[in-house]
Coordinates of C-alpha atoms in Angstrom, one line a residue:
Chain A
M1 CA -23.1 -2.9 -9.6
S2 CA -20.9 -0.1 -8.2
S3 CA -20.7 2.0 -11.3
M4 CA -24.2 3.2 -10.6
T5 CA -23.1 4.8 -7.3
A6 CA -20.0 6.5 -8.6
S7 CA -21.3 10.0 -8.3
A8 CA -18.2 11.0 -6.2
T9 CA -16.2 11.4 -9.4
P10 CA -17.8 13.7 -11.9
D11 CA -15.5 12.9 -14.9
R12 CA -14.9 9.3 -15.6
R13 CA -12.9 9.2 -18.8
G14 CA -9.8 8.0 -17.1
S15 CA -9.7 4.4 -16.0
P16 CA -8.0 2.4 -13.3
F17 CA -6.7 -0.1 -15.9
A18 CA -5.1 2.6 -18.1
G19 CA -3.7 4.2 -15.0
V20 CA -1.8 1.1 -13.8
F21 CA -0.9 0.1 -17.4
L22 CA 0.7 3.5 -18.2
R23 CA 2.5 3.7 -14.9
E24 CA 4.0 0.3 -15.4
L25 CA 5.0 1.0 -19.0
H26 CA 6.5 4.4 -17.9
G27 CA 8.4 2.4 -15.2
Y28 CA 10.1 0.3 -17.8
L29 CA 11.3 3.3 -19.7
I30 CA 12.9 5.0 -16.6
T31 CA 14.3 2.0 -14.7
P32 CA 17.7 0.5 -15.5
V33 CA 16.6 -3.1 -15.0
A34 CA 14.3 -2.8 -18.0
W35 CA 17.0 -1.3 -20.2
L36 CA 19.5 -3.9 -19.0
F37 CA 16.9 -6.5 -20.1
S38 CA 16.7 -5.1 -23.6
V39 CA 20.4 -4.7 -24.1
I40 CA 21.3 -8.2 -22.8
F41 CA 18.5 -9.8 -24.7
L42 CA 19.6 -8.1 -28.0
L43 CA 23.3 -8.8 -27.5
S44 CA 22.9 -12.4 -26.5
A45 CA 20.3 -13.1 -29.1
G46 CA 22.8 -11.9 -31.7
A47 CA 25.8 -13.7 -30.1
F48 CA 24.0 -17.0 -29.7
T49 CA 22.7 -16.9 -33.3
F50 CA 26.1 -16.3 -34.9
Y51 CA 28.4 -18.3 -32.6
L52 CA 26.5 -21.1 -31.0
G53 CA 23.9 -21.3 -33.8
A54 CA 26.5 -21.2 -36.6
F55 CA 24.2 -18.9 -38.6
F56 CA 26.6 -18.4 -41.5
E57 CA 28.2 -21.8 -41.5
R58 CA 24.9 -23.6 -41.9
G59 CA 24.4 -21.9 -45.2
Q60 CA 20.6 -21.9 -44.8
A61 CA 18.3 -18.9 -45.3
D62 CA 16.2 -19.3 -42.1
L63 CA 16.2 -17.9 -38.5
D64 CA 16.2 -21.3 -36.8
P65 CA 19.5 -20.6 -35.1
F66 CA 18.1 -17.4 -33.8
F67 CA 14.8 -18.7 -32.4
R68 CA 16.4 -21.8 -31.0
F69 CA 18.0 -19.9 -28.1
H70 CA 15.0 -17.8 -27.2
P71 CA 13.6 -20.2 -24.6
W72 CA 16.9 -20.1 -22.7
L73 CA 17.2 -16.4 -22.9
Y74 CA 13.7 -15.9 -21.7
L75 CA 14.2 -18.4 -18.9
V76 CA 16.7 -16.1 -17.2
L77 CA 15.6 -12.7 -18.5
V78 CA 11.8 -12.8 -18.0
P79 CA 11.9 -13.8 -14.3
A80 CA 14.5 -11.0 -13.8
L81 CA 12.2 -8.5 -15.5
A82 CA 9.1 -9.7 -13.7
M83 CA 10.5 -10.4 -10.1
R84 CA 9.7 -6.8 -9.0
L85 CA 6.1 -6.7 -10.3
W86 CA 4.5 -7.5 -7.0
A87 CA 7.4 -8.2 -4.6
E88 CA 8.5 -4.6 -4.8
E89 CA 4.9 -3.3 -4.2
R90 CA 4.7 -5.5 -1.1
R91 CA 8.2 -4.5 0.2
S92 CA 7.6 -0.8 -0.3
G93 CA 4.0 -0.8 1.0
T94 CA 2.6 0.6 -2.3
L95 CA 0.5 -2.6 -2.6
E96 CA -1.7 -1.1 0.2
L97 CA -2.0 2.1 -1.9
L98 CA -2.8 0.2 -5.1
M99 CA -5.3 -2.2 -3.6
T100 CA -7.3 0.6 -1.8
L101 CA -7.7 2.5 -5.1
P102 CA -10.9 1.8 -6.9
I103 CA -9.4 -1.0 -9.1
R104 CA -10.3 -4.6 -9.2
A105 CA -7.5 -7.1 -8.5
W106 CA -7.7 -8.7 -12.0
Q107 CA -7.4 -5.3 -13.6
A108 CA -4.2 -4.6 -11.8
V109 CA -2.8 -8.1 -12.6
L110 CA -3.7 -7.7 -16.3
A111 CA -2.4 -4.2 -16.6
K112 CA 0.9 -5.1 -15.1
F113 CA 1.1 -8.2 -17.4
L114 CA 0.3 -6.4 -20.6
A115 CA 2.7 -3.5 -19.9
A116 CA 5.6 -6.0 -19.3
W117 CA 4.5 -8.1 -22.3
L118 CA 4.5 -5.1 -24.5
Y119 CA 7.9 -4.1 -23.3
I120 CA 9.3 -7.6 -24.1
G121 CA 7.5 -7.4 -27.4
G122 CA 9.4 -4.2 -28.1
A123 CA 12.7 -5.8 -27.4
L124 CA 11.8 -8.7 -29.6
A125 CA 10.8 -6.3 -32.4
L126 CA 14.2 -4.7 -32.2
T127 CA 15.8 -7.9 -33.5
F128 CA 14.4 -7.0 -36.9
P129 CA 18.0 -6.5 -38.4
M130 CA 18.3 -10.3 -38.1
W131 CA 15.3 -10.7 -40.4
L132 CA 16.7 -8.1 -42.8
T133 CA 20.1 -9.9 -42.8
V134 CA 18.6 -13.3 -43.7
N135 CA 16.5 -11.7 -46.4
Y136 CA 19.5 -10.0 -47.8
L137 CA 21.5 -13.2 -47.9
G138 CA 18.9 -15.5 -49.4
Q139 CA 15.2 -16.2 -49.9
P140 CA 13.9 -17.4 -46.5
D141 CA 10.3 -18.5 -45.9
N142 CA 9.1 -15.3 -44.2
G143 CA 5.9 -17.1 -43.1
V144 CA 8.0 -19.4 -41.0
I145 CA 9.9 -16.5 -39.6
L146 CA 6.7 -14.7 -38.7
A147 CA 5.5 -17.9 -36.9
G148 CA 8.8 -18.0 -35.1
Y149 CA 8.3 -14.4 -33.8
L150 CA 4.7 -15.2 -32.8
G151 CA 5.8 -18.4 -30.9
S152 CA 8.6 -16.5 -29.3
F153 CA 6.3 -13.7 -28.1
L154 CA 3.7 -16.2 -26.8
M155 CA 6.4 -18.1 -24.9
A156 CA 7.6 -14.9 -23.4
G157 CA 4.1 -14.2 -22.3
A158 CA 3.8 -17.6 -20.6
F159 CA 7.1 -17.1 -18.7
L160 CA 5.9 -13.6 -17.8
A161 CA 2.5 -14.8 -16.4
I162 CA 4.3 -17.5 -14.3
S163 CA 6.8 -15.0 -13.0
E164 CA 4.3 -12.4 -12.2
C165 CA 2.2 -14.8 -10.3
L166 CA 5.1 -16.1 -8.2
S167 CA 6.2 -12.5 -7.5
V168 CA 3.0 -12.0 -5.4
L169 CA 4.0 -14.7 -3.0
T170 CA 7.0 -12.9 -1.5
R171 CA 8.3 -9.5 -0.6
S172 CA 11.8 -10.5 -1.7
Q173 CA 12.7 -10.0 -5.3
V174 CA 15.5 -12.5 -5.1
I175 CA 13.1 -15.2 -3.9
A176 CA 10.6 -14.2 -6.6
F177 CA 13.3 -14.6 -9.2
I178 CA 14.5 -18.0 -8.1
L179 CA 11.0 -19.3 -7.7
A180 CA 10.1 -18.1 -11.2
L181 CA 13.3 -19.5 -12.7
A182 CA 12.6 -22.9 -11.2
V183 CA 9.0 -23.1 -12.2
C184 CA 9.7 -21.8 -15.7
F185 CA 12.5 -24.3 -16.1
L186 CA 10.1 -27.1 -15.1
F187 CA 7.5 -26.0 -17.6
L188 CA 10.1 -25.6 -20.3
L189 CA 11.5 -29.1 -19.9
A190 CA 8.3 -30.8 -18.9
G191 CA 8.6 -33.2 -21.8
D192 CA 12.3 -33.8 -21.4
P193 CA 13.8 -36.9 -19.8
L194 CA 15.3 -34.6 -17.1
V195 CA 11.7 -34.1 -15.7
Q196 CA 10.1 -37.3 -17.1
Q197 CA 12.6 -39.8 -15.7
P198 CA 12.2 -39.0 -12.0
L199 CA 8.4 -39.1 -12.4
L200 CA 8.5 -42.5 -14.2
A201 CA 10.8 -43.8 -11.6
L202 CA 8.2 -42.9 -9.0
G203 CA 5.7 -45.0 -11.1
S204 CA 3.5 -42.0 -11.9
E205 CA 3.2 -42.6 -15.6
R206 CA -0.1 -40.6 -15.9
V207 CA 1.5 -37.5 -14.2
A208 CA 4.5 -37.9 -16.5
D209 CA 2.2 -38.1 -19.5
A210 CA 0.1 -35.2 -18.5
L211 CA 3.2 -33.1 -17.8
S212 CA 4.8 -33.8 -21.1
G213 CA 1.8 -32.2 -22.8
L214 CA 2.5 -29.1 -20.8
S215 CA 6.0 -28.7 -22.2
L216 CA 6.6 -25.1 -23.3
L217 CA 9.5 -26.1 -25.4
A218 CA 7.6 -28.6 -27.5
H219 CA 4.8 -26.2 -28.2
F220 CA 7.2 -23.4 -29.0
Q221 CA 9.2 -25.6 -31.4
A222 CA 6.0 -26.7 -33.1
I223 CA 5.0 -23.1 -33.8
A224 CA 8.6 -22.0 -34.7
R225 CA 8.7 -24.7 -37.4
G226 CA 6.0 -22.7 -39.1
V227 CA 3.1 -25.0 -38.3
L228 CA 0.5 -22.8 -36.8
D229 CA -1.6 -25.4 -35.0
L230 CA -4.5 -23.9 -33.0
G231 CA -3.7 -26.3 -30.2
D232 CA -0.2 -24.9 -29.7
I233 CA -1.5 -21.3 -29.6
A234 CA -4.4 -22.3 -27.3
Y235 CA -1.8 -23.9 -25.0
F236 CA 0.0 -20.6 -24.6
V237 CA -3.1 -18.6 -24.2
L238 CA -4.5 -21.0 -21.6
T239 CA -1.2 -21.0 -19.7
I240 CA -1.2 -17.2 -19.6
V241 CA -4.8 -17.1 -18.5
F242 CA -4.3 -19.8 -15.9
W243 CA -1.4 -18.0 -14.2
L244 CA -3.0 -14.6 -14.3
A245 CA -6.1 -16.0 -12.7
A246 CA -4.0 -17.7 -10.0
N247 CA -2.3 -14.4 -9.5
T248 CA -5.6 -12.6 -9.0
L249 CA -6.8 -15.3 -6.5
V250 CA -3.6 -15.1 -4.5
L251 CA -3.9 -11.3 -4.4
A252 CA -7.5 -11.6 -3.2
A253 CA -6.7 -14.2 -0.7
R254 CA -4.0 -12.0 0.9
R255 CA -6.8 -9.6 1.8
G256 CA -8.4 -12.3 3.9
G257 CA -5.2 -13.1 5.7
Chain U
M1 CA -20.1 8.8 7.1
I2 CA -17.9 6.0 8.2
E3 CA -19.5 3.2 10.2
T4 CA -18.3 -0.1 11.6
E5 CA -20.6 -2.6 13.3
H6 CA -19.0 -5.3 15.5
L7 CA -16.0 -5.2 13.2
G8 CA -13.4 -7.9 14.0
K9 CA -10.3 -9.5 12.7
R10 CA -8.5 -12.6 14.1
Y11 CA -5.0 -13.7 13.4
S12 CA -4.5 -17.3 14.4
R13 CA -5.6 -17.1 18.1
I14 CA -5.2 -13.4 18.7
D15 CA -8.0 -10.8 18.2
A16 CA -6.3 -8.0 16.3
V17 CA -9.7 -6.2 16.4
A18 CA -12.8 -7.3 18.2
D19 CA -16.4 -6.1 18.3
L20 CA -15.6 -2.6 17.2
S21 CA -18.6 -0.4 16.5
L22 CA -17.9 3.2 15.5
K23 CA -19.8 5.9 13.7
V24 CA -18.1 9.0 12.3
A25 CA -20.5 11.5 10.8
P26 CA -19.7 14.4 8.5
G27 CA -18.1 17.2 10.5
Q28 CA -16.5 14.8 12.9
V29 CA -12.8 14.1 13.2
L30 CA -12.2 11.0 15.2
A31 CA -8.8 10.5 16.7
L32 CA -8.1 6.8 17.0
L33 CA -5.6 6.3 19.8
G34 CA -4.0 3.3 21.4
P35 CA -0.6 1.7 22.0
N36 CA 1.3 -0.1 19.2
G37 CA -0.5 -3.3 18.3
A38 CA -3.9 -2.1 19.6
G39 CA -5.5 -2.6 16.3
K40 CA -5.7 0.9 14.9
T41 CA -4.0 0.1 11.6
T42 CA -5.9 -3.2 11.1
T43 CA -9.2 -1.3 11.7
M44 CA -8.2 1.3 9.1
R45 CA -7.1 -1.3 6.6
M46 CA -10.4 -3.1 6.9
I47 CA -12.4 0.1 6.3
A48 CA -10.1 1.0 3.4
G49 CA -10.5 -2.4 1.8
F50 CA -7.0 -3.6 2.1
L51 CA -8.0 -6.3 4.5
M52 CA -11.2 -8.3 4.6
P53 CA -13.2 -7.9 7.8
G54 CA -13.0 -11.2 9.7
S55 CA -16.4 -10.4 11.3
G56 CA -18.9 -7.6 11.4
R57 CA -19.3 -4.9 8.7
A58 CA -17.8 -1.6 7.7
R59 CA -19.5 1.0 5.5
V60 CA -18.1 4.1 3.8
C61 CA -20.9 6.6 2.9
G62 CA -23.4 3.8 3.0
H63 CA -21.3 1.4 0.8
D64 CA -20.4 -1.9 2.4
V65 CA -16.7 -2.4 1.9
V66 CA -17.2 -6.1 1.1
A67 CA -20.4 -6.0 -1.0
E68 CA -19.6 -2.7 -2.9
P69 CA -15.8 -2.4 -2.6
L70 CA -15.3 -0.1 -5.6
A71 CA -18.0 2.4 -4.5
A72 CA -16.7 2.4 -0.9
R73 CA -13.1 3.1 -2.2
R74 CA -14.3 5.8 -4.5
A75 CA -15.9 7.6 -1.5
L76 CA -12.8 7.3 0.6
G77 CA -9.4 9.0 0.7
Y78 CA -6.8 6.8 2.4
L79 CA -3.3 7.6 3.7
P80 CA -1.8 4.2 4.5
E81 CA 0.7 3.7 7.4
G82 CA 4.1 4.9 6.4
A83 CA 2.8 6.9 3.5
P84 CA 4.0 4.7 0.7
S85 CA 4.5 6.0 -2.9
Y86 CA 6.3 5.0 -6.0
G87 CA 9.8 6.4 -5.4
E88 CA 11.0 6.1 -9.0
L89 CA 8.3 8.5 -10.2
S90 CA 8.3 12.3 -9.9
V91 CA 5.6 13.9 -7.7
A92 CA 3.7 15.1 -10.8
E93 CA 3.8 11.6 -12.4
F94 CA 2.7 10.0 -9.2
L95 CA -0.3 12.3 -8.7
A96 CA -1.2 11.9 -12.4
F97 CA -1.2 8.2 -11.9
A98 CA -3.5 8.4 -8.9
A99 CA -5.8 10.8 -10.7
R100 CA -6.0 8.6 -13.7
V101 CA -6.8 5.5 -11.6
R102 CA -9.5 7.5 -9.9
G103 CA -11.0 8.6 -13.3
L104 CA -10.1 12.2 -12.7
T105 CA -9.2 13.4 -16.2
G106 CA -10.3 16.4 -18.3
V107 CA -10.8 19.9 -17.0
S108 CA -12.4 19.0 -13.6
G109 CA -9.7 16.4 -12.9
R110 CA -7.0 18.9 -13.8
R111 CA -8.6 21.5 -11.4
G112 CA -8.7 18.9 -8.6
L113 CA -5.1 18.1 -9.1
D114 CA -4.0 21.7 -9.1
E115 CA -6.1 22.5 -6.0
T116 CA -4.5 19.6 -4.1
I117 CA -1.0 20.6 -5.2
E118 CA -1.7 24.1 -4.0
R119 CA -3.3 23.0 -0.8
L120 CA -0.3 20.9 0.2
Q121 CA 2.3 23.3 -1.2
L122 CA 3.9 20.8 -3.5
Q123 CA 4.7 23.1 -6.4
P124 CA 8.4 23.4 -5.6
V125 CA 9.0 19.6 -5.8
L126 CA 6.6 18.7 -8.6
A127 CA 9.3 17.6 -11.0
Q128 CA 11.4 15.9 -8.4
G129 CA 11.8 12.2 -7.9
I130 CA 9.8 11.1 -4.9
E131 CA 12.7 9.1 -3.5
T132 CA 14.9 12.2 -3.4
L133 CA 12.4 14.1 -1.2
S134 CA 12.5 14.6 2.6
K135 CA 10.3 12.4 4.8
G136 CA 7.9 15.4 5.3
Y137 CA 7.4 16.0 1.6
R138 CA 6.9 12.2 0.9
R139 CA 4.2 12.2 3.5
R140 CA 2.5 15.2 2.0
V141 CA 2.7 13.6 -1.5
C142 CA 0.9 10.5 -0.2
L143 CA -1.6 12.8 1.6
A144 CA -2.2 14.6 -1.7
Q145 CA -3.1 11.3 -3.3
A146 CA -5.7 10.8 -0.7
L147 CA -7.3 14.2 -1.2
L148 CA -7.3 14.3 -5.0
H149 CA -10.8 13.2 -5.6
D150 CA -12.2 15.4 -2.8
P151 CA -13.6 12.4 -0.9
P152 CA -16.5 12.7 1.6
A153 CA -14.7 10.3 3.9
L154 CA -11.0 10.3 4.9
I155 CA -8.8 7.8 6.8
L156 CA -5.4 9.0 7.7
D157 CA -3.0 6.6 9.4
E158 CA -0.5 8.8 11.3
P159 CA -0.6 11.8 9.0
T160 CA 1.9 13.9 11.0
D161 CA 4.5 11.2 11.7
G162 CA 7.9 12.5 10.7
L163 CA 6.8 16.1 10.1
D164 CA 8.4 19.1 11.8
P165 CA 6.2 21.2 14.2
N166 CA 5.4 23.8 11.5
Q167 CA 4.3 21.1 9.0
Q168 CA 2.3 19.4 11.7
R169 CA 0.4 22.6 12.4
E170 CA -0.3 22.9 8.7
V171 CA -1.7 19.4 8.5
H172 CA -3.8 20.1 11.6
A173 CA -5.2 23.2 10.0
L174 CA -5.8 21.2 6.8
I175 CA -7.7 18.5 8.7
R176 CA -9.8 21.1 10.5
N177 CA -10.6 22.9 7.3
M178 CA -11.7 19.7 5.6
A179 CA -13.7 18.5 8.6
R180 CA -16.6 20.8 7.9
D181 CA -18.5 18.4 5.6
R182 CA -16.4 15.3 5.8
A183 CA -16.1 12.3 8.1
I184 CA -12.5 11.8 9.1
I185 CA -10.6 9.2 11.1
V186 CA -7.0 10.0 12.1
S187 CA -4.7 7.7 14.0
T188 CA -1.9 9.1 16.0
H189 CA 0.5 8.7 18.9
A190 CA 0.7 12.4 19.5
L191 CA -2.0 13.2 22.1
G192 CA -1.5 16.9 21.5
E193 CA -2.9 16.3 18.1
V194 CA -6.3 15.5 19.5
R195 CA -6.9 19.0 20.8
A196 CA -5.4 20.5 17.7
A197 CA -7.4 18.7 15.1
C198 CA -10.0 16.3 16.4
N199 CA -13.4 16.6 18.0
R200 CA -13.8 13.0 19.0
V201 CA -11.6 10.4 20.5
A202 CA -11.6 6.6 20.6
I203 CA -9.0 4.7 22.5
L204 CA -8.3 1.1 21.6
A205 CA -6.3 -1.5 23.5
Q206 CA -5.9 -5.1 22.4
G207 CA -8.3 -4.6 19.6
R208 CA -11.2 -3.4 21.8
L209 CA -12.7 0.0 22.1
R210 CA -12.0 1.2 25.7
V211 CA -13.3 4.7 25.7
E212 CA -15.0 7.0 23.3
G213 CA -16.2 10.6 23.5
T214 CA -15.3 14.2 23.0
P215 CA -11.8 15.3 24.1
A216 CA -13.5 17.3 27.0
E217 CA -15.5 14.2 28.1
L218 CA -12.4 12.1 28.2
E219 CA -10.4 14.8 30.0
R220 CA -13.2 14.8 32.7
Q221 CA -12.4 11.2 33.3
S222 CA -8.8 12.1 34.2
R223 CA -7.8 12.4 37.8
F224 CA -6.3 15.7 36.8
H225 CA -9.8 17.1 36.0
H226 CA -10.3 20.1 38.4
A227 CA -6.9 19.5 39.9
V228 CA -4.9 22.6 40.9
S229 CA -1.3 22.9 40.2
F230 CA 1.3 25.5 41.1
R231 CA 4.9 26.1 41.8
A232 CA 5.9 27.4 45.2
P233 CA 9.3 27.0 46.8
A234 CA 9.4 26.0 50.5
S235 CA 5.7 25.1 50.7
A236 CA 6.0 21.8 52.5
L237 CA 3.8 22.8 55.4
A238 CA 1.1 24.3 53.2
C239 CA 1.1 21.1 51.2
E240 CA 0.5 19.1 54.3
M241 CA -2.4 21.3 55.2
L242 CA -3.8 21.1 51.7
G243 CA -3.8 17.3 52.0
R244 CA -6.0 17.6 55.1
L245 CA -8.7 19.5 53.3
P246 CA -11.9 17.3 53.1
E247 CA -12.4 17.9 49.4
V248 CA -8.7 17.1 48.5
D249 CA -7.8 13.5 47.6
A250 CA -4.0 13.8 47.3
V251 CA -1.1 16.2 46.9
E252 CA 1.8 15.3 44.7
V253 CA 5.1 17.0 44.1
D254 CA 6.8 16.4 40.8
P255 CA 10.3 15.3 41.7
V256 CA 11.8 17.0 38.6
D257 CA 10.4 20.5 38.5
G258 CA 9.0 20.7 42.0
R259 CA 5.5 21.5 40.7
V260 CA 2.8 20.7 43.2
T261 CA -0.5 19.2 42.0
V262 CA -3.6 19.0 44.3
F263 CA -6.1 16.3 43.3
P264 CA -9.8 16.7 44.2
R265 CA -11.9 14.0 45.7
D266 CA -14.5 12.8 43.2
G267 CA -13.9 15.7 40.8
Q268 CA -15.0 18.4 43.2
E269 CA -14.2 22.0 42.6
I270 CA -11.3 22.8 44.9
F271 CA -9.7 25.8 43.2
H272 CA -11.1 28.4 45.6
A273 CA -10.4 26.4 48.7
V274 CA -6.8 25.8 47.6
V275 CA -6.3 29.5 46.8
K276 CA -7.8 30.6 50.1
L277 CA -5.5 28.2 52.1
L278 CA -2.4 29.3 50.2
D279 CA -3.3 32.9 50.8
E280 CA -3.9 32.4 54.5
Q281 CA -0.5 30.6 54.8
R282 CA 1.1 33.5 52.9
V283 CA 2.7 31.1 50.4
R284 CA 4.2 32.8 47.4
V285 CA 2.8 31.0 44.4
D286 CA 3.9 31.0 40.8
E287 CA 2.1 29.6 37.8
L288 CA -1.1 28.7 39.6
Q289 CA -3.3 26.7 37.2
L290 CA -6.6 24.9 37.2
E291 CA -6.2 21.7 35.3
R292 CA -8.7 20.7 32.7
G293 CA -7.8 17.0 32.8
R294 CA -5.1 15.2 30.8
L295 CA -5.7 12.8 27.9
E296 CA -2.3 11.2 28.7
D297 CA -3.7 10.2 32.1
V298 CA -6.8 8.7 30.7
F299 CA -4.8 7.0 28.0
R300 CA -2.4 5.4 30.5
R301 CA -5.2 4.3 32.7
V302 CA -7.3 2.8 30.0
T303 CA -4.5 1.0 28.2
G304 CA -2.7 0.2 31.3
D305 CA -5.6 -1.9 32.5
A306 CA -5.2 -3.9 29.4
D307 CA -1.6 -4.8 30.4
V308 CA -2.8 -5.9 33.8
A309 CA -5.5 -8.0 32.2
R310 CA -3.0 -9.6 29.8
A311 CA -0.6 -10.4 32.7
A312 CA -3.4 -12.0 34.7

């Protein structure tokens, strides 16, 4: 409706979405937090695979020991990367600047999300020597490995969407981090006895059942096994969409408050 | 054109802003004055689209801020309170970001960017990280962001806060220059700024509009309007006689600098009567001055009433 009345700006090739997306991406390349994320992710992905995962000792040409630890790495690293997304904008007052620019709330939410997701994707792509190694040592099923990468990337996106949404609730990055860690942990282990037992003890079998279907871990493992079920992929996509939508609503509601 | 109609915002049980109707036409610079917590920033935030109006409406160049938020924001340049910016970026990167979000690319966008940089004299710090800049520069960087798209309406929340006197004068000149064809609202605590850059004044207290008018109109409401002040050593007797003149309301002596101020009754002209009497009494007078009226005085009276009302 408003694009009709936008005569104030003669040249409209730039876009609010691209502006925020590029600024965020640029931010990852110049801030130490993001580099720390990549380095720690790459180092610990390698260390876990070879030591805890017994990559060589197993004598199998696959990347199962590599992907197995991704949920746990993301659980800590993604909330750490995402905690500043909105909390920092709120603390420094730049949120007021951003939200009074001609950009829609959902565009800002999505631009921030995609920039961070792309950055994580870059870090994930840098683990390619692992793939080269296993291909050098044997004949792995590269389809399964590709599925593993896809599942890992989707899971990172789900954690990221959760963490970004929770970051908008506070101006403290520490609180944002802890909140995101707790909620991600809950979703990761939704099907695990750790979460299920207390619910069953409370007699809420339906809630427990519904929650177990939301388990990030189960869906990730299904994809990482090489079985590309549409349901699993839809689960991740819907999770991401849900949390981004919630993020947009919270942002809009803050205007009313 | 910036307009508000019965604009209001309530927080729990307190009216941050209530029933505020303002109209700022192109060519007008409205100074929004008021004590801290009077609702200046809340008002500006509602017009800028950062806060939803609780009641009433606000329009920027005819675009309702709720119904057409993007069109309203495109027409507006906004300097938020505290002049926030992304500290990790350089000045050039930050302005490029703002330009891109506003769709200012290509040749015309580049020209707007260069003009704004020139206007605010930011060339020397373009490559510098914003967080390494002085407070004055940071404020100018955020001001640049508000001017990039050459908006027909401007809202500046304390544009000169933290600037040195030279920089303040430059910003005043900038505002005066831009005022010709723009509607501008400026909030400030520096009443001197009103004469320097604004041609209208609105004073808020407790979220309500108390007075509005041109600076001269407001000064006329001051008890200092048409008062006569002077410095004269050993003039106690003359002062007593001045106090007995029928058109004189009161004579006050400033305890610090000894300056005598003679207040007229009902704003009458007393200058000649005072001069005549001082002459007859052969009082040696320095720095004789006819007072125009003081905004400080009006401000204190108008916002002081609010304090009394709150206490009652």
